[in-house]
Amino acid sequence: MTSTYSREDALAGWSRLHGGIDPASSVWIRGWVRLAHVCASPLIRAGVSPSAATVLGVLVTVSVPLIALAGAAWPLLALVFVLVGAVLDGVDGAIALRTGTASRWGRVLDPFADRCSDLLLILTLVILGAPVWLGVGLAVTTLMLESVRANAQAAGMEGPGALTWWERPSRVIVTSLAAASSGIVWCARQLGVSVLPWIDGASLATLYTIAAALLALVGLVHLLVAVHLQLRR
C-alpha cells in the first residue's frame, strides 16, 4: 500500500483528517504534506511507529535552543535541527495514515508534542535576541490560538476550523529565518563583510518575532471568526 501512495493520496488523506479542508489552498501546507509523506517512506520501511516519530521530533527540537545558546555560527546548526524536527513532526501523521495505525493516544500525544515544539521554537527566538516580553506574548497568543481550536473541536467542530497565517509551517519558517540570519551575520562579520553595520542577529531575531506576533494575532482573530461561524449553526 505504501509503495503506491501518491501525492494526491497524501493530500486527500490530510484533508480527511482535517475536516475536509483542501491543503492545496495553501502552498505551505501543500508542500508540508508532500515533504512529510516523502520522508515517511524510509521510516515506514524501518518499522518506526507514529508515536516514536512524534517523541523523536520533540527530542530533536529540544536541542535547538541549546545549540542556539552557544552563539557565534552555531545557530546555523540549530537551523538544521529546526528543519529535522519539523519534518518529524509531519512524518508521524503520515506514518499513521499510510499504515493504518492512528490511535486515540496518538491524537493526544501529537498536539501535546506540537505545543512543546512551538514553545521551544519561541524560546530559540528569545535566545537569538528577541526581547523576553515579546517572546512571552508570542507564546501566549500561540497557545490561545491552539486552545480555541481544541475547545472548538471538543464542542463539535470538525477539523482545524481554518488554516490561519500562523500554523506549524509558519512557526518553523520564522525560527529558521532567525537562526539562519544570526549565523550568517556572525560569519559575515568574521570575514569583514558588513553591509548594514547597525543590523545584528539580535535585531533580526526581534524583527522576525514581531512579524510572528502579528501573524499570530491575525491568525487568532481569523480562527475565532471561523469557529464562530461554524459552531453557531
GROMACS .gro file of C-alpha atoms in nm:
model
  233
    1MET     CA    1   0.000   0.000   0.000
    2THR     CA    2   0.271   0.247   0.095
    3SER     CA    3   0.476   0.190  -0.220
    4THR     CA    4   0.195   0.316  -0.442
    5TYR     CA    5   0.095   0.606  -0.219
    6SER     CA    6   0.075   0.911  -0.447
    7ARG     CA    7   0.089   1.284  -0.377
    8GLU     CA    8  -0.284   1.303  -0.440
    9ASP     CA    9  -0.340   1.028  -0.182
   10ALA     CA   10  -0.131   1.224   0.069
   11LEU     CA   11  -0.329   1.544   0.017
   12ALA     CA   12  -0.661   1.359   0.027
   13GLY     CA   13  -0.561   1.179   0.347
   14TRP     CA   14  -0.461   1.506   0.513
   15SER     CA   15  -0.793   1.659   0.409
   16ARG     CA   16  -0.990   1.371   0.563
   17LEU     CA   17  -0.810   1.419   0.894
   18HIS     CA   18  -0.866   1.796   0.892
   19GLY     CA   19  -1.236   1.837   0.835
   20GLY     CA   20  -1.227   1.837   0.456
   21ILE     CA   21  -1.002   2.142   0.426
   22ASP     CA   22  -0.810   2.137   0.098
   23PRO     CA   23  -0.434   2.157   0.170
   24ALA     CA   24  -0.379   2.266  -0.190
   25SER     CA   25  -0.527   2.603  -0.094
   26SER     CA   26  -0.203   2.685   0.090
   27VAL     CA   27   0.136   2.648  -0.076
   28TRP     CA   28   0.297   2.598   0.266
   29ILE     CA   29   0.056   2.327   0.381
   30ARG     CA   30   0.070   2.154   0.042
   31GLY     CA   31   0.449   2.145   0.048
   32TRP     CA   32   0.450   2.042   0.413
   33VAL     CA   33   0.221   1.743   0.349
   34ARG     CA   34   0.415   1.624   0.045
   35LEU     CA   35   0.751   1.650   0.221
   36ALA     CA   36   0.617   1.462   0.524
   37HIS     CA   37   0.497   1.172   0.310
   38VAL     CA   38   0.824   1.151   0.116
   39CYS     CA   39   1.023   1.137   0.440
   40ALA     CA   40   0.779   0.888   0.594
   41SER     CA   41   0.858   0.616   0.339
   42PRO     CA   42   1.201   0.509   0.476
   43LEU     CA   43   1.074   0.525   0.835
   44ILE     CA   44   0.779   0.304   0.747
   45ARG     CA   45   1.015   0.051   0.591
   46ALA     CA   46   1.225   0.063   0.910
   47GLY     CA   47   0.918  -0.009   1.122
   48VAL     CA   48   0.912   0.324   1.308
   49SER     CA   49   0.578   0.386   1.480
   50PRO     CA   50   0.391   0.720   1.468
   51SER     CA   51   0.442   0.777   1.842
   52ALA     CA   52   0.815   0.710   1.814
   53ALA     CA   53   0.842   0.968   1.535
   54THR     CA   54   0.646   1.218   1.748
   55VAL     CA   55   0.873   1.178   2.050
   56LEU     CA   56   1.186   1.187   1.835
   57GLY     CA   57   1.068   1.513   1.679
   58VAL     CA   58   1.037   1.678   2.020
   59LEU     CA   59   1.377   1.548   2.132
   60VAL     CA   60   1.538   1.692   1.820
   61THR     CA   61   1.364   2.026   1.876
   62VAL     CA   62   1.483   2.036   2.240
   63SER     CA   63   1.837   2.065   2.105
   64VAL     CA   64   1.753   2.377   1.901
   65PRO     CA   65   1.760   2.641   2.180
   66LEU     CA   66   2.056   2.466   2.343
   67ILE     CA   67   2.259   2.490   2.024
   68ALA     CA   68   2.147   2.849   1.958
   69LEU     CA   69   2.262   2.941   2.310
   70ALA     CA   70   2.622   2.884   2.200
   71GLY     CA   71   2.600   3.188   1.971
   72ALA     CA   72   2.858   3.263   1.700
   73ALA     CA   73   2.785   3.043   1.397
   74TRP     CA   74   2.606   2.775   1.598
   75PRO     CA   75   2.257   2.900   1.503
   76LEU     CA   76   2.327   2.761   1.155
   77LEU     CA   77   2.344   2.414   1.308
   78ALA     CA   78   2.033   2.494   1.510
   79LEU     CA   79   1.862   2.568   1.177
   80VAL     CA   80   1.932   2.212   1.063
   81PHE     CA   81   1.774   2.072   1.379
   82VAL     CA   82   1.471   2.300   1.338
   83LEU     CA   83   1.410   2.154   0.994
   84VAL     CA   84   1.469   1.794   1.101
   85GLY     CA   85   1.232   1.835   1.396
   86ALA     CA   86   0.971   1.992   1.170
   87VAL     CA   87   0.991   1.705   0.924
   88LEU     CA   88   0.950   1.450   1.204
   89ASP     CA   89   0.651   1.648   1.329
   90GLY     CA   90   0.475   1.593   0.998
   91VAL     CA   91   0.602   1.241   0.946
   92ASP     CA   92   0.417   1.091   1.244
   93GLY     CA   93   0.079   1.167   1.091
   94ALA     CA   94   0.192   1.040   0.752
   95ILE     CA   95   0.308   0.712   0.906
   96ALA     CA   96  -0.022   0.669   1.092
   97LEU     CA   97  -0.224   0.744   0.779
   98ARG     CA   98  -0.033   0.514   0.548
   99THR     CA   99  -0.002   0.221   0.790
  100GLY     CA  100  -0.348   0.247   0.943
  101THR     CA  101  -0.200   0.280   1.294
  102ALA     CA  102  -0.375   0.600   1.405
  103SER     CA  103  -0.482   0.577   1.770
  104ARG     CA  104  -0.662   0.780   2.035
  105TRP     CA  105  -0.336   0.810   2.227
  106GLY     CA  106  -0.170   0.947   1.916
  107ARG     CA  107  -0.440   1.213   1.891
  108VAL     CA  108  -0.343   1.328   2.241
  109LEU     CA  109   0.033   1.290   2.208
  110ASP     CA  110   0.067   1.471   1.875
  111PRO     CA  111  -0.085   1.809   1.975
  112PHE     CA  112   0.098   1.795   2.309
  113ALA     CA  113   0.425   1.742   2.125
  114ASP     CA  114   0.338   2.022   1.883
  115ARG     CA  115   0.284   2.269   2.168
  116CYS     CA  116   0.615   2.167   2.328
  117SER     CA  117   0.789   2.225   1.995
  118ASP     CA  118   0.614   2.561   1.949
  119LEU     CA  119   0.741   2.683   2.287
  120LEU     CA  120   1.092   2.557   2.215
  121LEU     CA  121   1.100   2.745   1.884
  122ILE     CA  122   0.981   3.065   2.053
  123LEU     CA  123   1.245   3.017   2.324
  124THR     CA  124   1.501   2.997   2.044
  125LEU     CA  125   1.387   3.336   1.912
  126VAL     CA  126   1.444   3.485   2.259
  127ILE     CA  127   1.787   3.323   2.286
  128LEU     CA  128   1.877   3.469   1.946
  129GLY     CA  129   1.799   3.816   2.080
  130ALA     CA  130   1.426   3.886   2.079
  131PRO     CA  131   1.300   4.058   2.398
  132VAL     CA  132   1.165   3.821   2.661
  133TRP     CA  133   0.834   4.009   2.684
  134LEU     CA  134   0.786   3.975   2.310
  135GLY     CA  135   0.858   3.603   2.324
  136VAL     CA  136   0.613   3.560   2.611
  137GLY     CA  137   0.347   3.750   2.419
  138LEU     CA  138   0.403   3.534   2.113
  139ALA     CA  139   0.387   3.216   2.322
  140VAL     CA  140   0.062   3.322   2.491
  141THR     CA  141  -0.101   3.416   2.159
  142THR     CA  142   0.009   3.090   2.001
  143LEU     CA  143  -0.129   2.886   2.290
  144MET     CA  144  -0.453   3.086   2.283
  145LEU     CA  145  -0.495   3.010   1.914
  146GLU     CA  146  -0.445   2.639   1.969
  147SER     CA  147  -0.668   2.645   2.279
  148VAL     CA  148  -0.953   2.798   2.079
  149ARG     CA  149  -0.910   2.528   1.816
  150ALA     CA  150  -0.900   2.244   2.071
  151ASN     CA  151  -1.205   2.372   2.261
  152ALA     CA  152  -1.398   2.421   1.938
  153GLN     CA  153  -1.320   2.065   1.832
  154ALA     CA  154  -1.437   1.941   2.172
  155ALA     CA  155  -1.760   2.135   2.114
  156GLY     CA  156  -1.819   1.952   1.788
  157MET     CA  157  -1.622   2.139   1.523
  158GLU     CA  158  -1.465   1.914   1.261
  159GLY     CA  159  -1.107   1.974   1.152
  160PRO     CA  160  -0.888   2.275   1.237
  161GLY     CA  161  -1.162   2.532   1.168
  162ALA     CA  162  -0.942   2.739   0.939
  163LEU     CA  163  -0.588   2.744   0.805
  164THR     CA  164  -0.452   3.066   0.952
  165TRP     CA  165  -0.131   3.252   0.877
  166TRP     CA  166   0.020   3.117   1.199
  167GLU     CA  167   0.027   2.740   1.165
  168ARG     CA  168   0.316   2.500   1.224
  169PRO     CA  169   0.489   2.571   0.890
  170SER     CA  170   0.489   2.946   0.963
  171ARG     CA  171   0.638   2.890   1.308
  172VAL     CA  172   0.914   2.675   1.164
  173ILE     CA  173   0.987   2.924   0.886
  174VAL     CA  174   1.018   3.221   1.125
  175THR     CA  175   1.257   3.039   1.356
  176SER     CA  176   1.457   2.906   1.061
  177LEU     CA  177   1.497   3.256   0.918
  178ALA     CA  178   1.604   3.394   1.256
  179ALA     CA  179   1.861   3.118   1.309
  180ALA     CA  180   1.997   3.148   0.956
  181SER     CA  181   2.021   3.528   0.980
  182SER     CA  182   2.201   3.517   1.313
  183GLY     CA  183   2.459   3.267   1.192
  184ILE     CA  184   2.512   3.438   0.856
  185VAL     CA  185   2.556   3.783   1.015
  186TRP     CA  186   2.818   3.646   1.255
  187CYS     CA  187   3.007   3.467   0.976
  188ALA     CA  188   2.994   3.775   0.754
  189ARG     CA  189   3.145   3.993   1.025
  190GLN     CA  190   3.423   3.743   1.084
  191LEU     CA  191   3.505   3.778   0.715
  192GLY     CA  192   3.499   4.157   0.739
  193VAL     CA  193   3.172   4.188   0.546
  194SER     CA  194   2.924   4.432   0.697
  195VAL     CA  195   2.660   4.553   0.455
  196LEU     CA  196   2.442   4.701   0.730
  197PRO     CA  197   2.666   4.762   1.033
  198TRP     CA  198   2.376   4.860   1.260
  199ILE     CA  199   2.192   4.532   1.197
  200ASP     CA  200   2.293   4.230   1.404
  201GLY     CA  201   2.147   3.888   1.471
  202ALA     CA  202   1.954   4.006   1.776
  203SER     CA  203   1.788   4.288   1.582
  204LEU     CA  204   1.685   4.049   1.308
  205ALA     CA  205   1.551   3.798   1.562
  206THR     CA  206   1.342   4.078   1.711
  207LEU     CA  207   1.205   4.176   1.371
  208TYR     CA  208   1.113   3.816   1.292
  209THR     CA  209   0.944   3.780   1.631
  210ILE     CA  210   0.743   4.098   1.576
  211ALA     CA  211   0.631   3.963   1.240
  212ALA     CA  212   0.543   3.632   1.407
  213ALA     CA  213   0.340   3.810   1.675
  214LEU     CA  214   0.142   3.996   1.409
  215LEU     CA  215   0.078   3.673   1.220
  216ALA     CA  216  -0.031   3.506   1.543
  217LEU     CA  217  -0.274   3.786   1.628
  218VAL     CA  218  -0.424   3.784   1.279
  219GLY     CA  219  -0.441   3.406   1.292
  220LEU     CA  220  -0.620   3.411   1.628
  221VAL     CA  221  -0.883   3.656   1.503
  222HIS     CA  222  -0.923   3.456   1.181
  223LEU     CA  223  -0.976   3.134   1.375
  224LEU     CA  224  -1.221   3.292   1.620
  225VAL     CA  225  -1.435   3.417   1.332
  226ALA     CA  226  -1.422   3.079   1.157
  227VAL     CA  227  -1.511   2.892   1.477
  228HIS     CA  228  -1.799   3.128   1.549
  229LEU     CA  229  -1.943   3.080   1.202
  230GLN     CA  230  -1.918   2.701   1.226
  231LEU     CA  231  -2.049   2.649   1.579
  232ARG     CA  232  -2.341   2.890   1.567
  233ARG     CA  233  -2.518   2.675   1.308
   0.00000   0.00000   0.00000
